[in-house]
């Protein structure tokens, strides 16, 4: 791959910037936190349950007894299915709301959609399927096709139930199985249940007064309407040349779609509450010469290098294999240490101080980049973000900022009113002015850090004696190893709960799936029908989490509101859950040692 040099960053007044960051945060804080968003249910159910990609084929309700049900057919579910097969667990089914595998990559097909992190680290099961991404940042169709590839390669289509939404989950003490109710009238009884919905699962809508009054067209970026816009996820939106379009939201989805909407529409009005940092994408094809040099295990090595940049630090002489905006701060810090041969000075305190310095400098570089690209000074100023790196998800795009030089694009800053004021029959009101439009597109994200009952929307979700999982986790996660909970036998969860955190999200799913598949395999081999953590083991794991906790509360609460910090709520649920901060690879060794011991310590098994 290409050489990776540190970026040139300007000197900054860190104290002045910190004060500016806090002022900008306070402008956007809202007392309603995550409740400012509407759930995609009832009159808004179509924004979640409707499928614009494939028609739902009528079928008879299913009544079946299954050993393992995997809920979700995105990458988390596909990885789990692969690990179950490796463990010799054959009787399982995958239940998926979409009409095919892919999860977020099935649903998200808006124009411009691409992976925003290194594809070689992100896309799972590359070596197992023999696939290599075409580019560093894969386009959405390649991600969807890879999910299909995994499904075909491992024979998972025969085990899938598509276009099916889980409505209820309840443990039956007599049958010693989970009752699974669905929107198709199914009655499925499963010995084991593995939750694999993923964090980007359920769209949410901004709770703007009058949202139902608009008489034009509306849709969410996660359910893109190409019948209305024309084109496809690569652009060419040829049906909106006479349309006035409004986009509400400038996070990752909005940033990627906006350039295509601007090229295709008569006029585009972008309503922005908080600008995103826009890193250079600088996408490039995969180098076949580099591919020929790869040895087995190359991906694990690359993922560890990515982890070091994001969550630890490079060791002396370690190269930056990722070489993009995600690793810029770490790369620049390593260059600084190398220049002065200052590695011996690197105490934990110095590391945090120097990393913060590089953070402020790198973000100032991006703000100055806005000035260089956007010609109108007032528009450029609106597009400048003022918060620390990783307060919001970084965005990579080479077309977004130039879009605001187009005469048919208007940027409306709604930070002073903490969002759009209202929606009318004809358009959107901001700053007391009504912008008349023909179509409103909501780029408002997903139920990520709102309540678990909103994110999962499964009711009842009941374990032993009807105990609600939402109540069990209502005051904080309580698990064993981040995947099981006392009182919820044969139930497993993946995602950001109480496990490891690393830069490549799919690697986290792999770590969890390895552990889950091992436990299910061992339960079957030992003739157990029920496996469940003890209350003592759960409490011990919570103590382990606390003992390895990293206090980043100051950083989080000084961030601008967004889903990374539960919209600025002091007691809100973190995007990362309640993770094991002792280190992702430390946790891997801990879990492997637990499995190697073979005694399933902390679990009770019963026939």
C-alpha positions as a printed NumPy array, in Angstrom:
array([[  0.   ,   0.   ,   0.   ],
       [  0.97 ,   3.658,  -0.185],
       [  3.37 ,   5.475,   2.111],
       [  1.664,   7.232,   4.994],
       [  3.117,  10.541,   6.121],
       [  1.923,  12.696,   9.016],
       [ -0.319,  15.624,   8.1  ],
       [  0.795,  19.225,   8.448],
       [ -1.303,  20.816,  11.191],
       [ -1.357,  24.435,  12.428],
       [ -0.528,  25.778,  15.861],
       [ -3.617,  26.521,  17.974],
       [ -4.687,  28.265,  21.153],
       [ -6.038,  25.22 ,  22.942],
       [ -7.621,  27.139,  25.831],
       [ -9.518,  29.443,  23.492],
       [-10.704,  26.523,  21.398],
       [-11.87 ,  24.578,  24.444],
       [-13.949,  27.582,  25.504],
       [-15.346,  27.872,  21.958],
       [-16.195,  24.162,  21.957],
       [-18.2  ,  24.535,  25.186],
       [-20.113,  27.55 ,  23.87 ],
       [-21.021,  25.654,  20.712],
       [-22.064,  22.599,  22.739],
       [-24.333,  24.656,  24.984],
       [-26.084,  26.177,  21.963],
       [-27.211,  22.693,  20.973],
       [-28.063,  21.086,  24.34 ],
       [-31.73 ,  20.176,  24.71 ],
       [-33.521,  19.103,  27.899],
       [-35.395,  16.342,  26.06 ],
       [-32.167,  14.534,  25.037],
       [-32.953,  11.394,  23.073],
       [-36.688,  11.958,  23.458],
       [-36.469,  14.743,  20.874],
       [-36.745,  11.964,  18.301],
       [-39.896,  10.143,  17.287],
       [-40.136,   6.377,  17.15 ],
       [-40.807,   4.85 ,  13.759],
       [-44.046,   3.203,  14.843],
       [-47.802,   3.592,  14.492],
       [-48.356,   6.404,  11.946],
       [-44.575,   6.414,  11.269],
       [-44.177,   2.614,  11.069],
       [-43.572,   2.72 ,   7.321],
       [-40.27 ,   4.508,   7.955],
       [-39.065,   1.275,   9.629],
       [-41.177,  -1.677,   8.546],
       [-41.73 ,  -0.719,   4.93 ],
       [-39.354,  -2.269,   2.393],
       [-38.753,  -0.174,  -0.742],
       [-36.364,  -2.771,  -2.184],
       [-38.281,  -6.055,  -2.326],
       [-41.979,  -6.876,  -2.07 ],
       [-43.074,  -8.929,   0.934],
       [-44.199, -12.341,  -0.336],
       [-47.237, -13.701,   1.541],
       [-46.617, -16.926,   3.427],
       [-48.284, -19.094,   6.04 ],
       [-47.315, -18.534,   9.705],
       [-44.48 , -20.754,  10.886],
       [-44.834, -23.013,  13.903],
       [-41.531, -24.666,  14.636],
       [-39.08 , -25.804,  17.299],
       [-35.533, -24.69 ,  16.556],
       [-32.35 , -25.19 ,  18.569],
       [-30.871, -21.713,  17.935],
       [-32.493, -18.572,  16.56 ],
       [-30.224, -15.734,  15.445],
       [-32.132, -12.449,  15.346],
       [-30.712, -10.256,  12.611],
       [-29.126, -11.041,   9.241],
       [-26.565,  -8.257,   9.063],
       [-22.851,  -8.767,   9.594],
       [-23.297,  -9.591,  13.303],
       [-25.809, -12.325,  12.492],
       [-23.774, -13.672,   9.574],
       [-20.613, -13.849,  11.687],
       [-22.535, -15.623,  14.449],
       [-23.956, -18.113,  11.957],
       [-20.454, -18.818,  10.637],
       [-19.162, -19.438,  14.151],
       [-22.086, -21.746,  14.941],
       [-21.253, -23.794,  11.851],
       [-17.602, -23.947,  12.901],
       [-18.696, -25.18 ,  16.329],
       [-20.797, -27.944,  14.774],
       [-24.144, -26.369,  15.68 ],
       [-26.338, -27.163,  12.692],
       [-29.936, -26.538,  13.813],
       [-30.303, -22.778,  13.656],
       [-32.349, -20.195,  11.798],
       [-31.733, -16.515,  11.086],
       [-34.757, -14.22 ,  11.374],
       [-34.368, -10.934,   9.492],
       [-36.71 ,  -7.983,   8.878],
       [-35.197,  -7.261,   5.465],
       [-35.784,  -9.233,   2.313],
       [-32.156, -10.431,   2.177],
       [-28.983, -10.515,   4.22 ],
       [-27.037,  -7.321,   4.811],
       [-28.661,  -5.525,   7.733],
       [-27.804,  -1.839,   7.469],
       [-26.304,  -2.514,   4.025],
       [-29.604,  -3.997,   2.855],
       [-31.623,  -1.032,   4.063],
       [-29.197,   1.837,   3.492],
       [-29.001,   2.378,  -0.249],
       [-29.051,   6.147,  -0.423],
       [-26.969,   7.752,  -3.194],
       [-23.301,   8.047,  -2.313],
       [-23.328,   5.41 ,   0.416],
       [-19.86 ,   4.086,   1.233],
       [-18.022,   2.543,   4.138],
       [-16.495,   5.278,   6.277],
       [-13.7  ,   3.128,   7.641],
       [-11.063,   0.852,   6.152],
       [-12.876,  -1.871,   4.179],
       [-10.079,  -4.383,   4.648],
       [-10.672,  -4.183,   8.411],
       [-14.436,  -3.726,   8.353],
       [-15.813,  -6.273,   5.893],
       [-15.922,  -9.635,   7.703],
       [-14.863, -13.11 ,   6.632],
       [-12.639, -11.91 ,   3.801],
       [-10.069, -14.67 ,   4.071],
       [-12.794, -17.272,   4.699],
       [-14.677, -16.337,   1.5  ],
       [-11.642, -15.425,  -0.608],
       [-12.925, -11.929,  -1.292],
       [-10.908,  -8.725,  -1.455],
       [-12.66 ,  -5.324,  -1.509],
       [-12.225,  -3.399,  -4.76 ],
       [-11.348,  -0.156,  -2.934],
       [-10.197,   1.086,   0.433],
       [-13.684,   2.503,   1.102],
       [-16.229,   0.076,  -0.34 ],
       [-19.448,   1.365,  -1.833],
       [-22.719,   0.231,  -0.316],
       [-23.573,  -2.23 ,  -3.075],
       [-20.276,  -4.046,  -2.536],
       [-21.06 ,  -4.37 ,   1.183],
       [-24.526,  -5.729,   0.416],
       [-23.102,  -8.127,  -2.173],
       [-20.543,  -9.326,   0.364],
       [-23.326, -10.113,   2.835],
       [-25.012, -12.118,   0.083],
       [-21.672, -13.785,  -0.683],
       [-21.337, -14.919,   2.941],
       [-24.896, -16.229,   2.89 ],
       [-24.278, -18.271,  -0.263],
       [-20.782, -19.432,   0.713],
       [-21.945, -20.944,   4.003],
       [-25.41 , -22.122,   2.903],
       [-27.255, -19.646,   5.102],
       [-30.115, -18.861,   2.739],
       [-31.632, -22.243,   3.526],
       [-31.666, -21.213,   7.196],
       [-33.09 , -17.704,   6.77 ],
       [-36.562, -16.341,   7.447],
       [-36.748, -12.962,   5.696],
       [-39.228, -10.092,   5.899],
       [-40.029, -11.033,   9.463],
       [-40.015,  -8.727,  12.478],
       [-39.66 , -10.021,  16.032],
       [-42.528,  -8.714,  18.153],
       [-42.1  , -10.655,  21.408],
       [-39.627, -12.848,  23.287],
       [-40.675, -14.761,  26.382],
       [-39.036, -17.639,  28.273],
       [-41.301, -20.648,  28.87 ],
       [-40.332, -22.398,  32.114],
       [-42.218, -25.596,  31.253],
       [-40.932, -25.989,  27.703],
       [-37.51 , -24.539,  28.615],
       [-37.554, -22.61 ,  25.39 ],
       [-38.031, -19.06 ,  24.167],
       [-41.365, -18.212,  22.579],
       [-40.776, -15.918,  19.614],
       [-43.703, -13.971,  18.214],
       [-43.433, -12.125,  14.896],
       [-45.353,  -9.741,  12.672],
       [-46.176, -12.681,  10.393],
       [-48.11 , -14.566,  13.081],
       [-45.291, -17.079,  13.613],
       [-44.983, -19.1  ,  16.805],
       [-41.374, -20.204,  16.982],
       [-39.906, -21.989,  19.982],
       [-36.131, -21.78 ,  20.324],
       [-33.77 , -23.394,  22.82 ],
       [-31.224, -20.592,  22.392],
       [-31.643, -17.02 ,  21.16 ],
       [-28.785, -14.808,  19.932],
       [-29.56 , -11.105,  19.482],
       [-27.703,  -9.647,  16.477],
       [-29.695,  -6.574,  15.476],
       [-26.653,  -4.291,  15.367],
       [-26.545,  -0.651,  16.486],
       [-27.773,   0.862,  13.184],
       [-31.028,  -1.009,  13.171],
       [-34.1  ,   1.127,  13.753],
       [-34.491,   4.54 ,  12.047],
       [-35.618,   7.504,  14.137],
       [-37.3  ,  10.724,  13.131],
       [-36.854,  14.269,  14.435],
       [-39.76 ,  15.278,  16.667],
       [-40.477,  18.463,  14.726],
       [-43.897,  20.033,  15.335],
       [-46.085,  19.583,  12.281],
       [-44.138,  16.636,  10.888],
       [-47.41 ,  15.017,   9.8  ],
       [-48.755,  18.215,   8.234],
       [-46.478,  18.285,   5.212],
       [-48.371,  17.613,   1.992],
       [-45.346,  16.859,  -0.158],
       [-43.21 ,  13.724,  -0.259],
       [-41.115,  12.423,   2.661],
       [-38.777,   9.514,   3.349],
       [-35.821,   8.53 ,   5.549],
       [-32.338,   7.991,   4.133],
       [-32.494,   4.394,   5.442],
       [-35.537,   3.75 ,   3.223],
       [-34.533,   5.712,   0.127],
       [-37.284,   6.192,  -2.47 ],
       [-35.719,   5.815,  -5.917],
       [-39.183,   5.743,  -7.457],
       [-39.304,   9.422,  -6.526],
       [-35.688,  10.504,  -7.133],
       [-34.623,   8.182,  -9.928],
       [-31.041,   6.943, -10.126],
       [-29.362,   4.505,  -7.804],
       [-26.828,   4.48 ,  -4.994],
       [-24.145,   5.737,  -7.374],
       [-26.194,   8.826,  -8.235],
       [-27.955,   9.9  , -11.414],
       [-31.076,  11.193,  -9.628],
       [-32.895,  12.056, -12.849],
       [-36.483,  12.451, -11.612],
       [-36.05 ,  15.483,  -9.357],
       [-34.835,  18.099, -11.826],
       [-37.979,  20.165, -11.143],
       [-38.076,  19.44 ,  -7.399],
       [-37.177,  21.532,  -4.373],
       [-35.631,  19.151,  -1.85 ],
       [-34.978,  19.61 ,   1.872],
       [-32.56 ,  17.462,   3.839],
       [-32.734,  17.518,   7.64 ],
       [-29.498,  16.188,   9.115],
       [-25.824,  16.435,   8.211],
       [-24.322,  13.318,   9.757],
       [-22.771,  10.52 ,   7.72 ],
       [-25.892,   9.683,   5.682],
       [-26.738,  13.284,   4.903],
       [-23.175,  14.176,   3.935],
       [-22.954,  11.306,   1.47 ],
       [-26.369,  11.892,  -0.147],
       [-26.328,  15.694,  -0.339],
       [-23.879,  16.05 ,  -3.289],
       [-26.058,  13.754,  -5.417],
       [-29.247,  15.563,  -4.433],
       [-27.632,  18.883,  -5.318],
       [-26.634,  17.641,  -8.768],
       [-30.083,  16.234,  -9.476],
       [-32.554,  18.711,  -7.978],
       [-33.872,  22.113,  -8.958],
       [-32.917,  23.399,  -5.504],
       [-31.568,  21.771,  -2.357],
       [-31.946,  23.245,   1.138],
       [-29.804,  21.64 ,   3.831],
       [-30.873,  22.122,   7.461],
       [-27.857,  21.714,   9.705],
       [-27.823,  21.776,  13.495],
       [-24.244,  20.522,  13.96 ],
       [-21.669,  20.298,  11.166],
       [-19.607,  17.146,  10.782],
       [-15.84 ,  17.038,  10.414],
       [-15.242,  16.238,   6.759],
       [-12.037,  14.294,   6.198],
       [-10.536,  13.722,   2.781],
       [-11.739,  10.375,   1.49 ],
       [ -9.009,   9.979,  -1.122],
       [-10.409,   6.598,  -2.066],
       [ -8.256,   4.344,  -4.224],
       [ -8.472,   0.918,  -5.832],
       [ -6.984,  -2.072,  -4.091],
       [ -3.419,  -2.59 ,  -5.288],
       [ -3.069,  -6.116,  -6.751],
       [  0.663,  -6.053,  -6.019],
       [ -0.102,  -5.467,  -2.327],
       [ -2.648,  -8.264,  -2.352],
       [ -0.043, -10.707,  -3.693],
       [  2.203,  -9.95 ,  -0.701],
       [ -0.446, -10.847,   1.899],
       [  0.035, -13.874,   4.106],
       [ -2.643, -15.738,   6.096],
       [ -3.62 , -13.665,   9.102],
       [ -2.955, -10.339,   7.357],
       [ -6.383,  -9.01 ,   8.252],
       [ -5.972,  -9.679,  11.971],
       [ -2.638,  -7.857,  11.868],
       [ -4.247,  -4.896,  10.115],
       [ -7.149,  -4.796,  12.577],
       [ -4.738,  -4.766,  15.503],
       [ -2.84 ,  -1.884,  13.931],
       [ -6.141,  -0.009,  13.531],
       [ -6.976,  -0.709,  17.165],
       [ -3.619,   0.654,  18.319],
       [ -4.274,   3.924,  16.512],
       [ -7.808,   4.381,  17.825],
       [ -7.704,   2.957,  21.353],
       [ -4.056,   2.568,  22.366],
       [ -0.932,   3.958,  20.695],
       [  1.585,   2.886,  18.128],
       [  4.727,   1.245,  19.397],
       [  8.064,   2.727,  18.268],
       [  8.555,   2.044,  14.569],
       [  5.048,   0.643,  14.039],
       [  3.688,   1.828,  10.668],
       [  0.223,   3.238,  10.136],
       [ -1.355,   0.602,   7.91 ],
       [ -4.723,   2.382,   7.772],
       [ -3.53 ,   5.863,   6.792],
       [ -6.696,   7.967,   6.86 ],
       [ -8.554,  10.377,   9.105],
       [ -9.282,   7.732,  11.725],
       [ -5.557,   7.385,  12.418],
       [ -4.403,  10.953,  11.738],
       [ -4.033,  11.997,  15.391],
       [ -2.167,   8.809,  16.345],
       [  0.024,   9.032,  13.241],
       [  0.949,  12.635,  13.975],
       [  1.684,  11.847,  17.624],
       [  3.939,   8.932,  16.638],
       [  5.798,  11.214,  14.214],
       [  6.305,  13.766,  16.985],
       [  7.707,  11.095,  19.298],
       [  9.95 ,   9.751,  16.558],
       [ 11.333,  13.193,  15.66 ],
       [ 12.52 ,  13.913,  19.156],
       [ 13.135,  10.292,  20.137],
       [ 10.771,  10.961,  23.031],
       [  9.259,   7.517,  23.493],
       [ 10.945,   7.148,  26.876],
       [  8.987,  10.185,  28.106],
       [  5.644,   8.59 ,  27.222],
       [  3.881,   8.235,  30.568],
       [  0.083,   7.726,  30.527],
       [ -0.372,  11.364,  31.537],
       [  1.95 ,  12.636,  28.826],
       [  0.25 ,  10.423,  26.264],
       [ -3.167,  11.933,  27.036],
       [ -1.76 ,  15.463,  27.018],
       [  0.102,  15.081,  23.723],
       [ -2.751,  13.224,  22.073],
       [ -5.087,  16.053,  23.033],
       [ -2.675,  18.564,  21.514],
       [ -2.638,  16.659,  18.23 ],
       [ -6.424,  16.379,  18.338],
       [ -6.885,  20.161,  18.543],
       [ -4.361,  20.757,  15.775],
       [ -5.875,  18.163,  13.418],
       [ -9.388,  19.537,  13.885],
       [ -8.151,  23.066,  13.177],
       [ -6.639,  21.715,   9.957],
       [-10.074,  20.483,   8.93 ],
       [-11.717,  23.8  ,   9.746],
       [ -9.177,  25.626,   7.593],
       [ -9.857,  23.112,   4.837],
       [-13.474,  24.302,   4.849],
       [-12.253,  27.869,   4.212],
       [-10.095,  26.707,   1.331],
       [-12.954,  24.91 ,  -0.426],
       [-16.146,  26.882,   0.311],
       [-16.048,  30.264,  -1.39 ],
       [-18.686,  32.132,   0.611],
       [-17.173,  33.081,   4.014],
       [-20.524,  32.992,   5.858],
       [-21.369,  29.543,   4.523],
       [-17.863,  28.312,   5.308],
       [-18.181,  29.517,   8.889],
       [-21.451,  27.61 ,   9.317],
       [-19.772,  24.435,   8.069],
       [-16.943,  24.572,  10.613],
       [-17.316,  22.071,  13.471],
       [-16.179,  23.054,  16.962],
       [-15.723,  19.967,  19.132],
       [-13.116,  17.309,  19.818],
       [-12.331,  14.539,  17.4  ],
       [-14.594,  11.51 ,  18.015],
       [-17.345,  13.545,  19.687],
       [-19.279,  12.683,  16.554],
       [-18.642,  10.096,  13.905],
       [-15.976,  11.353,  11.467],
       [-17.163,  11.629,   7.878],
       [-15.095,  11.109,   4.728],
       [-16.147,  12.869,   1.543],
       [-14.5  ,  14.774,  -1.28 ],
       [-17.714,  16.153,  -2.831],
       [-19.658,  17.485,   0.155],
       [-17.929,  20.801,   0.829],
       [-17.71 ,  21.821,  -2.873],
       [-21.487,  21.246,  -3.077],
       [-22.04 ,  24.47 ,  -1.127],
       [-20.461,  26.447,  -3.967],
       [-23.376,  25.501,  -6.207],
       [-25.978,  28.216,  -6.887],
       [-28.881,  25.785,  -6.287],
       [-27.835,  24.866,  -2.726],
       [-28.794,  26.717,   0.453],
       [-27.36 ,  25.914,   3.876],
       [-29.615,  26.803,   6.828],
       [-27.99 ,  26.822,  10.27 ],
       [-30.558,  25.806,  12.923],
       [-28.166,  25.607,  15.881],
       [-29.594,  28.712,  17.577],
       [-33.053,  27.137,  17.735],
       [-31.579,  23.681,  18.502],
       [-33.181,  22.314,  15.376],
       [-35.87 ,  23.024,  12.805],
       [-38.749,  25.002,  14.332],
       [-41.659,  23.332,  12.593],
       [-42.934,  21.727,   9.416],
       [-45.954,  23.11 ,   7.553],
       [-48.121,  21.87 ,   4.715],
       [-45.727,  23.512,   2.261],
       [-42.291,  23.226,   3.8  ],
       [-39.88 ,  23.768,   6.665],
       [-39.676,  26.724,   9.053],
       [-36.309,  27.811,  10.449],
       [-35.34 ,  31.198,  11.839],
       [-38.947,  32.283,  11.402],
       [-38.754,  31.786,   7.615],
       [-40.693,  29.153,   5.703],
       [-38.73 ,  27.289,   3.036],
       [-41.23 ,  25.85 ,   0.58 ],
       [-40.173,  22.436,  -0.731],
       [-41.596,  19.488,  -2.603],
       [-39.829,  16.747,  -0.64 ],
       [-38.336,  16.394,   2.844],
       [-35.654,  13.755,   3.401],
       [-34.877,  12.841,   6.999],
       [-31.187,  12.037,   7.518],
       [-31.798,  11.683,  11.246],
       [-30.054,   8.433,  12.091],
       [-31.005,   5.453,  14.208],
       [-32.172,   4.471,  17.698],
       [-28.648,   3.973,  19.025],
       [-28.529,   5.558,  22.478],
       [-32.225,   6.048,  23.135],
       [-33.882,   3.556,  25.518],
       [-33.33 ,  -0.14 ,  24.868],
       [-37.079,  -0.647,  24.638],
       [-37.107,   1.872,  21.784],
       [-34.056,   0.422,  20.073],
       [-35.2  ,  -3.204,  20.226],
       [-38.99 ,  -2.633,  20.255],
       [-39.688,  -6.172,  21.482],
       [-42.552,  -6.409,  23.954],
       [-42.713,  -8.44 ,  26.034],
       [-39.025,  -9.224,  26.42 ],
       [-39.344, -11.485,  29.413],
       [-37.019, -13.975,  31.091],
       [-37.653, -16.081,  34.178],
       [-40.86 , -15.249,  36.063],
       [-41.699, -12.644,  33.444],
       [-38.726, -10.43 ,  34.341],
       [-38.156,  -7.72 ,  31.707],
       [-34.703,  -7.391,  30.184],
       [-35.347,  -3.667,  30.006],
       [-35.824,  -3.595,  33.782],
       [-32.791,  -5.809,  34.382],
       [-30.598,  -3.428,  32.404],
       [-32.55 ,  -0.306,  33.324],
       [-29.893,   1.065,  35.694],
       [-26.91 ,  -0.197,  33.74 ],
       [-25.841,  -3.353,  31.963],
       [-25.372,  -6.485,  34.067],
       [-23.913,  -9.457,  32.225],
       [-21.369, -12.234,  32.237],
       [-18.663, -11.518,  29.662],
       [-20.962,  -9.007,  27.971],
       [-23.121, -11.673,  26.308],
       [-25.396, -13.329,  28.939],
       [-27.547, -12.13 ,  31.831],
       [-28.796, -13.824,  34.992],
       [-32.506, -14.606,  34.796],
       [-32.404, -14.922,  30.999],
       [-31.392, -18.513,  30.304],
       [-30.085, -19.527,  26.884],
       [-30.126, -15.888,  25.82 ],
       [-27.13 , -14.174,  24.234],
       [-26.576, -10.623,  23.035],
       [-24.024,  -9.053,  20.72 ],
       [-23.096,  -5.409,  20.315],
       [-22.023,  -2.574,  22.571],
       [-22.946,  -3.919,  25.996],
       [-20.196,  -5.028,  28.405],
       [-17.585,  -6.412,  26.079],
       [-14.517,  -5.289,  24.221],
       [-14.298,  -2.209,  22.039],
       [-12.066,  -1.911,  19.013],
       [-11.847,   0.204,  15.873],
       [-13.297,  -2.453,  13.545],
       [-16.854,  -3.086,  14.763],
       [-17.111,  -6.432,  12.995],
       [-14.083,  -7.69 ,  14.947],
       [-16.066,  -7.047,  18.12 ],
       [-18.866,  -9.183,  16.671],
       [-16.326, -11.924,  15.921],
       [-15.05 , -11.925,  19.5  ],
       [-18.583, -12.189,  20.848],
       [-19.645, -14.84 ,  18.34 ],
       [-16.62 , -17.01 ,  19.196],
       [-17.651, -16.981,  22.852],
       [-21.356, -17.53 ,  22.224],
       [-20.796, -20.434,  19.809],
       [-18.427, -22.079,  22.299],
       [-20.977, -21.915,  25.128],
       [-23.804, -23.285,  22.97 ],
       [-21.572, -26.081,  21.671],
       [-20.472, -27.047,  25.17 ],
       [-24.034, -26.989,  26.48 ],
       [-25.088, -29.376,  23.716],
       [-22.096, -31.668,  24.189],
       [-22.755, -31.865,  27.928],
       [-26.423, -32.674,  27.435],
       [-27.611, -29.438,  29.016],
       [-30.88 , -27.883,  27.958],
       [-30.355, -24.705,  29.984],
       [-27.262, -22.592,  30.48 ],
       [-27.368, -19.408,  32.528],
       [-24.916, -17.226,  34.461],
       [-25.232, -17.136,  38.214],
       [-26.069, -13.88 ,  39.961],
       [-22.638, -14.047,  41.615],
       [-20.836, -14.425,  38.277],
       [-22.783, -11.537,  36.826],
       [-21.914,  -9.358,  39.815],
       [-18.261, -10.371,  39.519],
       [-18.195,  -9.341,  35.851],
       [-19.733,  -5.973,  36.706],
       [-16.934,  -5.512,  39.264],
       [-14.404,  -6.44 ,  36.557],
       [-15.904,  -3.808,  34.266],
       [-15.722,  -1.212,  37.04 ],
       [-12.147,  -2.143,  37.941],
       [-11.083,  -1.584,  34.329],
       [-13.241,   1.492,  33.785],
       [-11.807,   4.472,  31.984],
       [-13.212,   7.768,  33.167],
       [-13.91 ,   9.675,  29.979],
       [-16.983,  11.399,  31.409],
       [-15.428,  14.862,  31.106],
       [-14.579,  14.297,  27.454],
       [-18.042,  12.893,  26.719],
       [-20.01 ,  15.613,  28.456],
       [-17.953,  18.389,  26.864],
       [-18.814,  16.986,  23.443],
       [-21.482,  18.504,  21.259],
       [-24.757,  16.547,  21.574],
       [-25.103,  13.512,  19.35 ],
       [-25.608,   9.783,  19.561],
       [-22.029,   9.249,  20.721],
       [-22.959,  10.873,  24.054],
       [-26.708,  10.184,  24.225],
       [-27.518,  13.715,  23.015],
       [-25.608,  15.224,  25.95 ],
       [-27.68 ,  13.52 ,  28.671],
       [-25.509,  13.096,  31.81 ],
       [-27.192,   9.781,  32.667],
       [-27.755,   8.691,  29.087],
       [-26.693,   5.366,  27.627],
       [-23.287,   5.471,  25.965],
       [-22.968,   4.458,  22.333],
       [-20.239,   2.038,  23.479],
       [-22.369,   0.587,  26.28 ],
       [-20.429,  -0.126,  29.476],
       [-17.315,  -1.626,  27.909],
       [-14.321,  -3.494,  29.221],
       [-11.691,  -0.76 ,  29.041],
       [ -8.836,  -3.049,  30.045],
       [ -8.099,  -3.567,  26.37 ],
       [ -9.781,  -5.473,  23.56 ],
       [ -6.921,  -7.947,  23.242],
       [ -6.61 ,  -8.306,  27.009],
       [-10.266,  -9.325,  27.001],
       [ -9.606, -11.76 ,  24.174],
       [ -6.939, -13.469,  26.274],
       [ -9.245, -13.497,  29.304],
       [-12.114, -15.109,  27.363],
       [ -9.795, -17.619,  25.715],
       [ -8.368, -18.6  ,  29.114],
       [-11.918, -19.062,  30.414],
       [-12.745, -21.334,  27.487],
       [ -9.481, -23.248,  27.796],
       [-10.223, -23.996,  31.459],
       [-13.243, -25.95 ,  30.279],
       [-15.232, -25.702,  33.51 ],
       [-17.637, -22.978,  32.314],
       [-17.047, -21.079,  35.532],
       [-19.936, -18.821,  36.444],
       [-22.516, -20.753,  34.43 ],
       [-25.103, -23.211,  35.683],
       [-26.076, -26.042,  33.351],
       [-29.172, -28.178,  33.795],
       [-30.658, -31.009,  31.81 ]])
